[in-house]
Amino acid sequence: MSLPEPAADAARLLGRRARIRPAEWLFWALAFAALFLLPERHLILNSIAVQALFALSYDLVLGFAGIVSLGHAAFFGVGAYAAGLMTKFVTGDPLLGLAAAGLAGGVVGFASSFLLLRGSDLTRLMVSLGVALILAEIANKAAWLTGGTDGFSGMAVGPVLGRYAFDIFGHVAFAYSLCVLFVLFVLARIVVHSPFGLSVTALHHNPLRARAVGVPVNRRLVAMYTFAAIYAGIAGGLLAQTTQFVSLDVLDFNRSADVLLMLVIGGTGYLYGGMIGAALFVLAQDQLASLTPQYWHFWIGLALVVLTLVGRERFAKRLGAFARLLPGAR
Amino acid sequence: MLTILFDGVAYGMVLFVLACGLSVTLGLMNFVNLAHGVFAMVGGYVTVLLMNDYGVPFLATLPLAFIVAAALGAVLERTLYVHLYDRSPLDQVLFTIGLVFMAVAAADYVIGSQQQLIYLPPMLSGRLHLGALDIGVYRLFLIVVCAVLVAILHYIVTRTRFGSRLRAAVDDPRVARGLGINVNAIFALTFAMGSGLAGLGGALGADILGIDPTFPLKYMIYFLIVVTVGGTSGMMGPFVAAILLGVADVAGKYYVPELGAFMIYGVMIAVLILRPQGLFARGNA
């Protein structure tokens, strides 16, 4: 059965937008090439991969669903502790640990998403910030479980798939994180180009009209937020497993602000922005921290101020030459 | 019991002075200013450093704390904030978080990361015993000073020509401009006053809250709670919210210390869910 003409046009248009561009092959080829070409940089590459997954998750919330949140670290932190506890008390298998991390992030995300449905941007900011602060306070007070300010240690993470044990140079860690990132990215790409993802983008651009054409706005927001929270949880789990340590700063306000900055650097709403931003952010942080170990947040702050004053739209357009080669929501 | 109530009220008063500037910029002008605590920190540092390094008496440092913070606020408003009034909340959040990060690192670099100690003059330290009531003199001083400030503020906003111009400029900047009100100047002046009050609050509260480089981040959430819970109906909403917050925080820490800050955050979320416009919202005019 063939579609009527206008519907077929629309389907073709959407299909064209979802097509895989050459630059995407290049992006992932570069990422996987780093696995073999830069073996001495695997530790920092691993942290890029983890942050990239976290930023990807935040892009789903901010760039696609249009929710400005200041507490995305909540899910990251919950995932990190979940993976840690799973490893310590149940099983050392990394993939099961990640599943626990994603589940924990998702549950917290689902529960807190209902708080975000009401009110304006400001209310959402405040509520998301409040949720993250409460969780940070819980982790701090429940020191018998989380180690409190001393951090959570004593995790013995088993080998990946029962074969590849983690080493101190981060080789296995980076390969593992990159593969997880890739798989989850492909899934996210499918989701945002699915009818579900398109309807979320639609309600971001015009909630009133989206409601009028029959998109259940609240249910879609809950689903997208939960989906993103699962990703953030897994990112936290990755961090916990690859560093074998969880400290309280996984729930820190700074972490929520950092991921916002990463996304702003890379541009929102096309999935690659967060990953590019994460790479630039982590590299810049590494350089700055070696120059001025204590004060690097000053430069991060300066970057934020300049970025917003110059206009992040304009900045994103600079990157746009590259961004246009990638599939976009713009 | 009464002592706790009293301490809570004093704490709440300080919070109100700290946050009332924000209740205008955020509550009335709809500018998400997360950097409000920076001005408070500046005021606190002015007082502490002048007292400890130059031996200036405590009371004499208070006006200076106000002036320095107000001047800083005015400069930043004219040079930076003014470009962001009609941007999206996201831009405003990014910009002001950037300012906070810079201020925290700069204070750490210039002054050092240690908590600053403040030595109150003997006149203001010590305690009074009134029957069953056991009051710190400084707490009493805070309540009196802040109550006077609140009365003056309320008078300015509701009774003076400047107040009515401010309300007009906030409600509808275009019409206000059309009526010949210099909206930009009013916003700038208001912002400077708000920053100055924050500076004064930081100076007054230095003894209770402590002053160190992470001050803007540590108390950001408190200011935001005062404003969002208090709503945007004028000065009274944030005032009541600040007092409630102060009493709840002090009582919570005294009676159920293991709960820590949960109560505050929990109450905030509950209020925001039930009354997204705050406790004292003005009707949908």
Coordinates of C-alpha atoms in Angstrom, one line a residue:
Chain A
M1 CA 0.0 0.0 0.0
S2 CA 1.5 3.3 -1.0
L3 CA 1.2 6.5 1.0
P4 CA -0.8 9.4 -0.4
E5 CA 1.3 12.0 -2.1
P6 CA 1.8 14.7 0.7
A7 CA 2.5 12.0 3.3
A8 CA 5.0 10.4 1.0
D9 CA 6.7 13.8 0.6
A10 CA 6.9 14.2 4.3
A11 CA 8.2 10.7 4.8
R12 CA 10.9 11.4 2.2
L13 CA 11.9 14.7 3.9
L14 CA 12.2 13.0 7.3
G15 CA 14.1 10.2 5.8
R16 CA 16.6 12.6 4.3
R17 CA 17.1 14.3 7.6
A18 CA 17.7 11.0 9.3
R19 CA 20.2 9.8 6.7
I20 CA 23.8 9.1 7.9
R21 CA 26.1 11.9 6.7
P22 CA 29.8 11.3 5.6
A23 CA 31.0 13.5 8.5
E24 CA 29.4 11.1 10.9
W25 CA 31.5 8.3 9.6
L26 CA 34.5 10.5 10.0
F27 CA 33.6 11.5 13.5
W28 CA 33.3 7.9 14.7
A29 CA 36.3 6.8 12.7
L30 CA 38.4 9.5 14.4
A31 CA 37.0 8.4 17.8
F32 CA 37.9 4.8 17.3
A33 CA 41.2 5.7 15.7
A34 CA 42.2 7.3 19.0
L35 CA 41.9 3.9 20.5
F36 CA 44.9 2.8 18.5
L37 CA 46.8 6.0 17.7
L38 CA 46.9 7.7 21.1
P39 CA 47.5 4.8 23.6
E40 CA 49.3 7.1 26.1
R41 CA 46.3 9.5 26.3
H42 CA 43.7 6.9 27.1
L43 CA 43.0 8.2 30.6
I44 CA 41.9 11.6 29.5
L45 CA 40.1 10.1 26.4
N46 CA 38.2 7.9 28.8
S47 CA 37.0 10.9 30.8
I48 CA 36.1 12.6 27.5
A49 CA 33.9 9.6 26.6
V50 CA 32.2 9.6 29.9
Q51 CA 31.5 13.4 29.8
A52 CA 30.4 13.0 26.2
L53 CA 27.8 10.5 27.2
F54 CA 26.6 12.8 30.1
A55 CA 26.4 15.8 27.7
L56 CA 24.6 13.6 25.1
S57 CA 22.0 12.9 27.9
Y58 CA 21.7 16.6 28.7
D59 CA 21.2 17.4 25.1
L60 CA 18.2 15.2 25.0
V61 CA 16.7 17.2 27.9
L62 CA 17.8 20.7 26.8
G63 CA 18.2 20.5 23.1
F64 CA 15.3 18.2 22.2
A65 CA 12.8 18.5 25.1
G66 CA 13.7 22.2 25.8
I67 CA 13.8 21.8 29.6
V68 CA 16.4 24.0 31.2
S69 CA 17.7 22.0 34.2
L70 CA 20.3 22.9 36.7
G71 CA 20.4 19.5 38.4
H72 CA 21.3 17.0 35.8
A73 CA 24.1 15.8 38.0
A74 CA 21.5 14.2 40.2
F75 CA 21.1 11.3 37.7
F76 CA 24.8 11.1 37.0
G77 CA 25.5 10.8 40.7
V78 CA 22.8 8.3 41.4
G79 CA 24.1 6.2 38.6
A80 CA 27.6 6.4 39.9
Y81 CA 26.6 5.3 43.4
A82 CA 24.4 2.6 42.0
A83 CA 27.2 1.1 39.9
G84 CA 29.5 1.3 42.9
L85 CA 27.1 -0.4 45.2
M86 CA 26.3 -3.1 42.6
T87 CA 30.0 -3.8 42.2
K88 CA 30.8 -3.9 45.8
F89 CA 27.8 -6.0 47.1
V90 CA 26.3 -7.9 44.2
T91 CA 28.5 -8.6 41.3
G92 CA 31.7 -7.2 39.7
D93 CA 30.4 -7.6 36.2
P94 CA 30.6 -4.2 34.6
L95 CA 27.7 -4.5 32.2
L96 CA 25.3 -5.5 35.0
G97 CA 26.7 -2.6 37.0
L98 CA 25.8 -0.2 34.1
A99 CA 22.4 -1.7 33.9
A100 CA 21.9 -0.9 37.7
A101 CA 23.3 2.6 37.1
G102 CA 20.9 3.2 34.2
L103 CA 18.0 1.8 36.2
A104 CA 18.7 4.0 39.2
G105 CA 19.1 7.1 37.0
G106 CA 15.9 6.3 35.2
V107 CA 13.9 5.7 38.4
V108 CA 15.0 9.0 39.9
G109 CA 14.5 10.8 36.5
F110 CA 11.0 9.3 36.2
A111 CA 10.0 10.3 39.7
S112 CA 11.4 13.8 39.4
S113 CA 10.1 14.5 35.9
F114 CA 6.6 15.0 37.3
L115 CA 7.9 17.9 39.3
L116 CA 9.1 19.6 36.1
L117 CA 5.8 19.6 34.2
R118 CA 4.4 22.5 36.0
G119 CA 5.6 26.1 36.0
S120 CA 7.9 28.2 34.0
D121 CA 11.6 27.9 33.1
L122 CA 12.5 29.5 36.4
T123 CA 10.4 27.0 38.4
R124 CA 12.0 24.1 36.5
L125 CA 15.5 25.5 37.2
M126 CA 14.7 25.7 40.9
V127 CA 13.1 22.3 41.2
S128 CA 15.8 20.5 39.3
L129 CA 18.4 22.3 41.4
G130 CA 16.5 21.4 44.6
V131 CA 16.3 17.7 43.6
A132 CA 20.1 17.5 42.9
L133 CA 20.8 19.3 46.2
I134 CA 18.6 16.9 48.2
L135 CA 20.4 13.9 46.6
A136 CA 23.8 15.4 47.4
E137 CA 22.7 15.9 51.0
I138 CA 21.5 12.3 51.2
A139 CA 24.7 11.0 49.8
N140 CA 26.6 13.2 52.3
K141 CA 24.5 12.0 55.3
A142 CA 24.3 8.4 54.4
A143 CA 28.0 8.0 54.9
W144 CA 27.6 4.3 56.1
L145 CA 26.5 3.5 52.6
T146 CA 28.3 6.0 50.3
G147 CA 31.4 6.8 52.3
G148 CA 30.3 10.4 52.7
T149 CA 33.0 13.0 52.2
D150 CA 35.7 10.3 52.1
G151 CA 34.3 8.9 48.9
F152 CA 33.1 5.4 48.0
S153 CA 36.0 3.0 47.4
G154 CA 36.7 -0.7 47.6
M155 CA 35.1 -1.5 44.3
A156 CA 36.6 -4.5 42.5
V157 CA 35.3 -4.2 39.0
G158 CA 35.5 -7.5 37.1
P159 CA 36.7 -7.9 33.5
V160 CA 34.5 -6.7 30.7
L161 CA 32.5 -9.6 29.2
G162 CA 34.5 -11.8 31.5
R163 CA 37.7 -11.3 29.3
Y164 CA 39.2 -7.8 29.4
A165 CA 40.4 -6.7 32.8
F166 CA 40.8 -3.0 33.5
D167 CA 44.4 -1.8 33.6
I168 CA 45.9 1.3 35.1
F169 CA 46.7 2.9 31.8
G170 CA 43.0 3.2 30.9
H171 CA 43.3 1.1 27.7
V172 CA 40.4 -1.2 28.4
A173 CA 38.5 1.6 30.2
F174 CA 38.6 3.8 27.1
A175 CA 37.6 1.1 24.7
Y176 CA 34.8 0.1 27.1
S177 CA 33.5 3.6 27.5
L178 CA 33.8 4.4 23.8
C179 CA 31.8 1.3 22.9
V180 CA 29.1 2.1 25.4
L181 CA 29.0 5.7 24.1
F182 CA 28.7 4.5 20.5
V183 CA 25.9 2.0 21.2
L184 CA 24.0 4.5 23.3
F185 CA 24.5 7.2 20.7
V186 CA 23.2 5.0 17.9
L187 CA 20.1 4.3 20.0
A188 CA 19.6 8.0 20.8
R189 CA 19.9 8.8 17.1
I190 CA 17.3 6.3 16.3
V191 CA 15.0 7.6 19.0
V192 CA 15.3 11.3 18.1
H193 CA 14.5 10.5 14.4
S194 CA 11.6 8.2 15.4
P195 CA 8.1 9.6 15.5
F196 CA 8.4 9.8 19.2
G197 CA 11.6 11.9 19.0
L198 CA 10.0 14.1 16.3
S199 CA 7.0 14.8 18.4
V200 CA 9.3 15.8 21.3
T201 CA 11.1 18.3 19.0
A202 CA 7.8 19.6 17.9
L203 CA 6.5 20.3 21.4
H204 CA 9.8 22.0 22.2
H205 CA 9.3 24.4 19.3
N206 CA 5.6 25.0 19.9
P207 CA 3.9 23.3 22.8
L208 CA 0.5 24.8 22.0
R209 CA 0.5 23.6 18.4
A210 CA 1.9 20.3 19.3
R211 CA -1.0 19.8 21.8
A212 CA -3.4 20.8 19.1
V213 CA -2.2 18.2 16.6
G214 CA -2.6 15.6 19.4
V215 CA 0.8 15.2 20.9
P216 CA 0.4 14.2 24.6
V217 CA 2.8 16.9 25.8
N218 CA 3.3 15.9 29.4
R219 CA 3.6 12.2 28.7
R220 CA 6.2 12.9 26.0
L221 CA 8.2 15.1 28.4
V222 CA 8.2 12.5 31.1
A223 CA 9.3 9.8 28.7
M224 CA 12.1 11.9 27.2
Y225 CA 13.3 13.1 30.6
T226 CA 13.4 9.6 31.9
F227 CA 15.2 8.4 28.8
A228 CA 17.8 11.1 29.3
A229 CA 18.1 10.3 33.0
I230 CA 18.9 6.7 32.2
Y231 CA 21.7 7.9 30.0
A232 CA 23.1 10.2 32.7
G233 CA 22.9 7.3 35.1
I234 CA 24.9 5.1 32.8
A235 CA 27.5 7.9 32.3
G236 CA 27.8 8.1 36.1
G237 CA 28.2 4.3 36.2
L238 CA 30.9 4.4 33.6
L239 CA 32.8 7.0 35.6
A240 CA 32.5 4.9 38.8
Q241 CA 33.7 1.7 37.1
T242 CA 36.6 3.2 35.2
T243 CA 37.9 5.1 38.1
Q244 CA 36.9 2.6 40.7
F245 CA 36.0 5.4 43.0
V246 CA 32.9 7.6 43.6
S247 CA 33.3 10.9 45.4
L248 CA 30.6 13.3 46.5
D249 CA 31.3 15.7 43.7
V250 CA 29.4 13.4 41.3
L251 CA 26.3 15.2 42.6
D252 CA 27.9 18.6 42.8
F253 CA 26.3 21.7 41.4
N254 CA 29.5 22.4 39.5
R255 CA 28.9 19.2 37.5
S256 CA 25.5 20.3 36.4
A257 CA 26.9 23.7 35.4
D258 CA 29.8 22.0 33.6
V259 CA 27.6 19.9 31.5
L260 CA 25.6 22.9 30.6
L261 CA 28.7 24.6 29.4
M262 CA 29.8 21.6 27.4
L263 CA 26.5 21.6 25.6
V264 CA 26.7 25.4 25.0
I265 CA 30.2 25.1 23.6
G266 CA 29.1 22.4 21.1
G267 CA 25.6 23.6 20.4
T268 CA 22.3 22.0 21.3
G269 CA 19.8 19.9 19.5
Y270 CA 21.9 17.8 17.1
L271 CA 23.4 15.1 19.4
Y272 CA 27.0 15.8 18.4
G273 CA 27.1 19.1 20.1
G274 CA 27.4 17.7 23.6
M275 CA 30.1 15.2 22.5
I276 CA 32.2 17.9 20.7
G277 CA 31.7 20.2 23.6
A278 CA 32.7 17.5 26.1
A279 CA 35.9 16.9 24.2
L280 CA 36.8 20.6 24.0
F281 CA 35.8 21.1 27.7
V282 CA 37.8 18.2 29.1
L283 CA 40.9 19.2 27.0
A284 CA 40.6 22.8 28.1
Q285 CA 40.1 21.8 31.7
D286 CA 43.2 19.6 31.5
Q287 CA 45.3 22.4 30.1
L288 CA 44.0 25.0 32.5
A289 CA 44.3 22.8 35.5
S290 CA 47.9 22.1 34.8
L291 CA 48.6 25.8 34.4
T292 CA 46.6 27.0 37.4
P293 CA 45.5 24.0 39.4
Q294 CA 43.3 25.9 41.9
Y295 CA 41.8 28.6 39.8
W296 CA 40.8 27.0 36.5
H297 CA 37.1 27.6 37.3
F298 CA 37.9 31.3 36.7
W299 CA 38.6 30.6 33.1
I300 CA 35.5 28.4 32.7
G301 CA 33.5 31.3 34.1
L302 CA 35.1 33.7 31.8
A303 CA 34.4 31.4 28.9
L304 CA 30.7 31.3 29.9
V305 CA 30.4 35.1 30.2
V306 CA 32.1 35.8 26.9
L307 CA 30.1 33.1 25.2
T308 CA 26.8 34.5 26.3
L309 CA 27.7 38.1 25.6
V310 CA 28.9 37.3 22.1
G311 CA 25.9 35.2 21.6
R312 CA 26.1 31.5 21.7
E313 CA 24.1 31.3 18.5
R314 CA 26.9 33.0 16.7
F315 CA 29.5 30.8 18.3
A316 CA 27.6 27.7 17.3
K317 CA 27.5 29.0 13.7
R318 CA 31.3 29.1 13.7
L319 CA 31.2 25.4 14.6
G320 CA 28.4 25.3 12.2
A321 CA 30.5 24.6 9.1
F322 CA 31.2 21.3 10.7
A323 CA 27.8 21.0 12.4
R324 CA 26.0 21.3 9.1
L325 CA 27.6 18.2 7.9
L326 CA 25.9 16.4 10.7
P327 CA 22.2 15.6 10.9
G328 CA 20.5 18.4 12.8
A329 CA 17.2 19.4 14.3
R330 CA 17.9 23.0 13.1
Chain B
M1 CA 12.3 27.6 72.4
L2 CA 11.8 31.3 72.2
T3 CA 15.5 31.7 71.8
I4 CA 15.4 29.5 68.8
L5 CA 12.6 31.5 67.4
F6 CA 14.5 34.7 68.0
D7 CA 17.6 33.4 66.4
G8 CA 15.6 32.2 63.5
V9 CA 13.9 35.6 63.0
A10 CA 17.3 37.3 63.1
Y11 CA 18.6 34.9 60.5
G12 CA 15.6 35.4 58.4
M13 CA 16.0 39.1 58.6
V14 CA 19.5 38.9 57.3
L15 CA 18.4 36.6 54.5
F16 CA 15.8 39.1 53.5
V17 CA 18.2 42.0 53.3
L18 CA 20.5 39.7 51.3
A19 CA 17.8 38.6 48.9
C20 CA 15.5 41.6 48.5
G21 CA 17.6 42.9 45.7
L22 CA 17.2 39.6 43.9
S23 CA 13.5 39.7 44.5
V24 CA 13.4 42.8 42.3
T25 CA 15.7 41.6 39.6
L26 CA 14.5 38.0 39.5
G27 CA 11.0 38.4 40.8
L28 CA 9.9 41.6 39.1
M29 CA 12.3 42.1 36.2
N30 CA 12.4 38.4 35.4
F31 CA 16.1 38.3 35.2
V32 CA 17.6 35.0 36.4
N33 CA 20.5 36.4 38.4
L34 CA 22.4 33.5 40.0
A35 CA 25.3 35.9 40.8
H36 CA 23.5 37.8 43.4
G37 CA 25.6 36.2 46.2
V38 CA 28.7 37.7 44.6
F39 CA 27.6 41.2 45.8
A40 CA 26.9 39.8 49.2
M41 CA 30.3 38.2 49.4
V42 CA 31.9 41.5 48.3
G43 CA 30.1 43.4 51.1
G44 CA 31.2 40.8 53.6
Y45 CA 34.8 40.9 52.5
V46 CA 34.8 44.7 52.7
T47 CA 33.7 44.6 56.3
V48 CA 36.0 41.8 57.4
L49 CA 39.1 43.1 55.7
L50 CA 38.6 46.7 56.8
M51 CA 38.1 45.6 60.4
N52 CA 40.9 43.1 60.6
D53 CA 43.5 44.8 58.4
Y54 CA 42.8 48.5 59.0
G55 CA 41.1 48.6 62.3
V56 CA 38.0 50.4 61.1
P57 CA 35.1 50.0 63.6
F58 CA 32.4 47.5 62.7
L59 CA 29.6 50.1 62.4
A60 CA 31.6 52.3 60.1
T61 CA 32.3 49.5 57.7
L62 CA 28.6 48.8 57.1
P63 CA 27.9 51.9 54.9
L64 CA 31.2 51.1 53.0
A65 CA 30.0 47.5 52.4
F66 CA 26.8 48.9 50.9
I67 CA 28.6 51.5 48.7
V68 CA 31.2 49.2 47.4
A69 CA 28.7 46.4 46.5
A70 CA 26.3 49.0 45.0
A71 CA 29.1 50.5 42.9
L72 CA 30.1 47.1 41.7
G73 CA 26.5 46.3 40.9
A74 CA 26.1 49.6 39.0
V75 CA 29.2 49.0 36.9
L76 CA 28.3 45.4 36.0
E77 CA 24.7 46.3 35.2
R78 CA 25.7 49.1 32.8
T79 CA 28.5 47.1 31.1
L80 CA 27.3 43.5 31.1
Y81 CA 23.8 42.8 32.5
V82 CA 22.1 45.4 30.3
H83 CA 22.8 43.3 27.2
L84 CA 21.0 40.3 28.7
Y85 CA 17.7 41.6 29.8
D86 CA 15.7 40.3 26.9
R87 CA 17.7 37.1 26.4
S88 CA 16.3 33.7 27.2
P89 CA 16.6 32.4 30.8
L90 CA 19.2 29.9 29.6
D91 CA 21.5 32.7 28.5
Q92 CA 21.0 34.5 31.8
V93 CA 21.7 31.4 33.7
L94 CA 24.9 30.7 31.8
F95 CA 26.1 34.3 32.1
T96 CA 25.5 34.6 35.8
I97 CA 27.0 31.1 36.6
G98 CA 30.0 32.3 34.7
L99 CA 30.2 35.4 36.9
V100 CA 29.9 33.2 40.0
F101 CA 32.7 30.9 39.0
M102 CA 34.9 33.9 38.2
A103 CA 34.1 35.6 41.5
V104 CA 34.7 32.5 43.5
A105 CA 38.1 31.8 41.9
A106 CA 39.1 35.5 42.1
A107 CA 38.3 35.7 45.8
D108 CA 40.2 32.6 46.4
Y109 CA 43.2 34.0 44.5
V110 CA 43.2 37.5 46.0
I111 CA 42.2 36.8 49.6
G112 CA 42.6 33.1 50.2
S113 CA 40.3 30.2 50.7
Q114 CA 40.1 30.3 54.5
Q115 CA 37.0 31.3 56.4
Q116 CA 37.2 34.9 57.5
L117 CA 36.8 35.6 61.2
I118 CA 35.0 38.6 62.4
Y119 CA 35.4 40.2 65.8
L120 CA 32.3 42.1 66.9
P121 CA 32.8 45.1 69.1
P122 CA 32.1 44.4 72.8
M123 CA 29.1 46.6 72.6
L124 CA 27.4 44.1 70.3
S125 CA 28.6 40.8 71.6
G126 CA 27.4 39.2 74.8
R127 CA 23.9 38.2 75.8
L128 CA 20.9 39.7 77.4
H129 CA 18.7 37.8 79.9
L130 CA 15.1 38.9 79.8
G131 CA 13.3 36.5 82.1
A132 CA 13.2 33.1 80.3
L133 CA 14.5 34.7 77.1
D134 CA 18.2 34.5 76.4
I135 CA 19.1 36.8 73.6
G136 CA 22.4 37.5 71.8
V137 CA 22.9 41.3 71.6
Y138 CA 24.1 41.0 68.1
R139 CA 20.9 39.1 67.1
L140 CA 18.8 41.9 68.6
F141 CA 20.9 44.5 66.7
L142 CA 20.3 42.5 63.5
I143 CA 16.6 42.4 64.0
V144 CA 16.4 46.1 64.7
V145 CA 18.6 47.2 61.8
C146 CA 16.8 44.9 59.3
A147 CA 13.4 45.8 60.5
V148 CA 14.2 49.5 59.9
L149 CA 15.5 48.6 56.4
V150 CA 12.4 46.6 55.6
A151 CA 10.2 49.5 56.6
I152 CA 12.2 52.0 54.5
L153 CA 12.1 49.6 51.5
H154 CA 8.4 49.0 51.8
Y155 CA 7.8 52.7 52.0
I156 CA 10.0 53.4 49.0
V157 CA 8.4 50.8 46.8
T158 CA 4.8 51.5 47.7
R159 CA 4.6 55.2 48.6
T160 CA 7.2 57.2 46.7
R161 CA 7.3 58.4 43.1
F162 CA 10.4 56.3 42.5
G163 CA 8.5 53.2 43.7
S164 CA 5.6 53.8 41.4
R165 CA 7.9 54.4 38.5
L166 CA 9.7 51.2 39.3
R167 CA 6.5 49.2 39.4
A168 CA 5.4 50.8 36.2
A169 CA 8.7 50.0 34.5
V170 CA 8.5 46.4 35.6
D171 CA 4.9 45.8 34.7
D172 CA 5.2 47.2 31.2
P173 CA 8.5 48.7 30.1
R174 CA 7.1 49.9 26.7
V175 CA 4.2 51.8 28.1
A176 CA 6.4 53.2 30.9
R177 CA 8.9 54.5 28.3
G178 CA 6.0 56.0 26.4
L179 CA 5.0 57.9 29.5
G180 CA 8.5 59.4 29.7
I181 CA 9.9 57.2 32.4
N182 CA 13.6 56.5 32.0
V183 CA 13.3 52.8 32.3
N184 CA 17.0 52.1 31.9
A185 CA 18.0 54.5 34.6
I186 CA 15.4 53.0 36.9
F187 CA 16.6 49.5 36.3
A188 CA 20.2 50.5 36.8
L189 CA 19.5 52.3 40.0
T190 CA 17.4 49.5 41.3
F191 CA 20.0 47.0 40.4
A192 CA 22.7 49.0 42.2
M193 CA 20.5 49.4 45.3
G194 CA 19.8 45.7 45.3
S195 CA 23.4 44.9 45.0
G196 CA 24.3 47.4 47.8
L197 CA 21.7 45.8 50.1
A198 CA 23.1 42.4 49.3
G199 CA 26.5 43.8 50.3
L200 CA 25.1 45.2 53.5
G201 CA 23.4 41.8 54.2
G202 CA 26.7 40.0 53.6
A203 CA 28.4 42.4 56.1
L204 CA 25.7 42.1 58.7
G205 CA 25.6 38.3 58.3
A206 CA 29.3 37.8 58.2
D207 CA 29.1 36.6 61.8
I208 CA 26.2 34.2 61.3
L209 CA 26.8 33.0 57.8
G210 CA 30.6 33.2 57.6
I211 CA 32.5 34.6 54.7
D212 CA 34.7 32.5 52.4
P213 CA 35.1 32.3 48.6
T214 CA 32.4 29.7 48.1
F215 CA 29.8 32.0 49.7
P216 CA 28.0 32.9 46.4
L217 CA 27.4 29.2 45.6
K218 CA 26.7 28.1 49.2
Y219 CA 23.9 30.6 49.7
M220 CA 22.6 30.9 46.1
I221 CA 19.9 28.4 46.8
Y222 CA 18.7 30.3 49.9
F223 CA 18.3 33.5 48.0
L224 CA 16.5 31.7 45.2
I225 CA 14.2 30.1 47.7
V226 CA 13.3 33.4 49.3
V227 CA 12.4 34.9 46.0
T228 CA 10.6 32.0 44.4
V229 CA 8.7 31.0 47.5
G230 CA 8.0 34.6 48.3
G231 CA 6.5 35.3 44.9
T232 CA 6.5 38.6 43.1
S233 CA 3.8 40.6 44.7
G234 CA 6.1 43.1 46.3
M235 CA 8.4 43.3 49.3
M236 CA 6.2 41.5 51.8
G237 CA 6.1 38.1 50.2
P238 CA 9.9 37.6 50.1
F239 CA 10.0 39.1 53.6
V240 CA 7.6 36.5 55.0
A241 CA 9.4 33.8 53.1
A242 CA 12.8 34.8 54.4
I243 CA 11.5 34.8 58.0
L244 CA 9.9 31.4 57.6
L245 CA 13.1 30.1 56.0
G246 CA 15.2 31.5 58.7
V247 CA 13.1 30.0 61.5
A248 CA 12.7 26.7 59.8
D249 CA 16.4 26.4 59.1
V250 CA 17.5 27.3 62.6
A251 CA 14.8 25.1 64.3
G252 CA 15.5 22.2 61.9
K253 CA 19.2 22.3 62.6
Y254 CA 18.5 22.5 66.4
Y255 CA 15.8 19.8 66.8
V256 CA 16.6 17.4 64.0
P257 CA 20.2 17.9 63.0
E258 CA 20.3 14.6 61.1
L259 CA 17.8 15.9 58.6
G260 CA 20.2 18.7 57.7
A261 CA 19.1 20.8 54.8
F262 CA 16.4 18.4 53.6
M263 CA 13.6 20.3 55.2
I264 CA 14.5 23.5 53.4
Y265 CA 14.7 21.9 50.0
G266 CA 11.7 19.7 50.6
V267 CA 9.6 22.7 51.6
M268 CA 10.8 24.7 48.6
I269 CA 9.9 21.9 46.1
A270 CA 6.5 21.4 47.8
V271 CA 5.7 25.1 47.5
L272 CA 6.8 25.3 43.9
I273 CA 4.7 22.3 43.0
L274 CA 1.6 23.5 44.7
R275 CA 2.0 27.2 44.0
P276 CA 4.3 27.7 41.0
Q277 CA 4.0 31.4 41.3
G278 CA 5.1 31.5 44.9
L279 CA 3.1 31.8 48.2
F280 CA 2.1 35.4 47.6
A281 CA 1.5 35.5 43.9
R282 CA -0.3 38.5 42.4
G283 CA -3.3 37.6 40.5
N284 CA -3.2 37.1 36.7
A285 CA -3.7 40.7 35.9

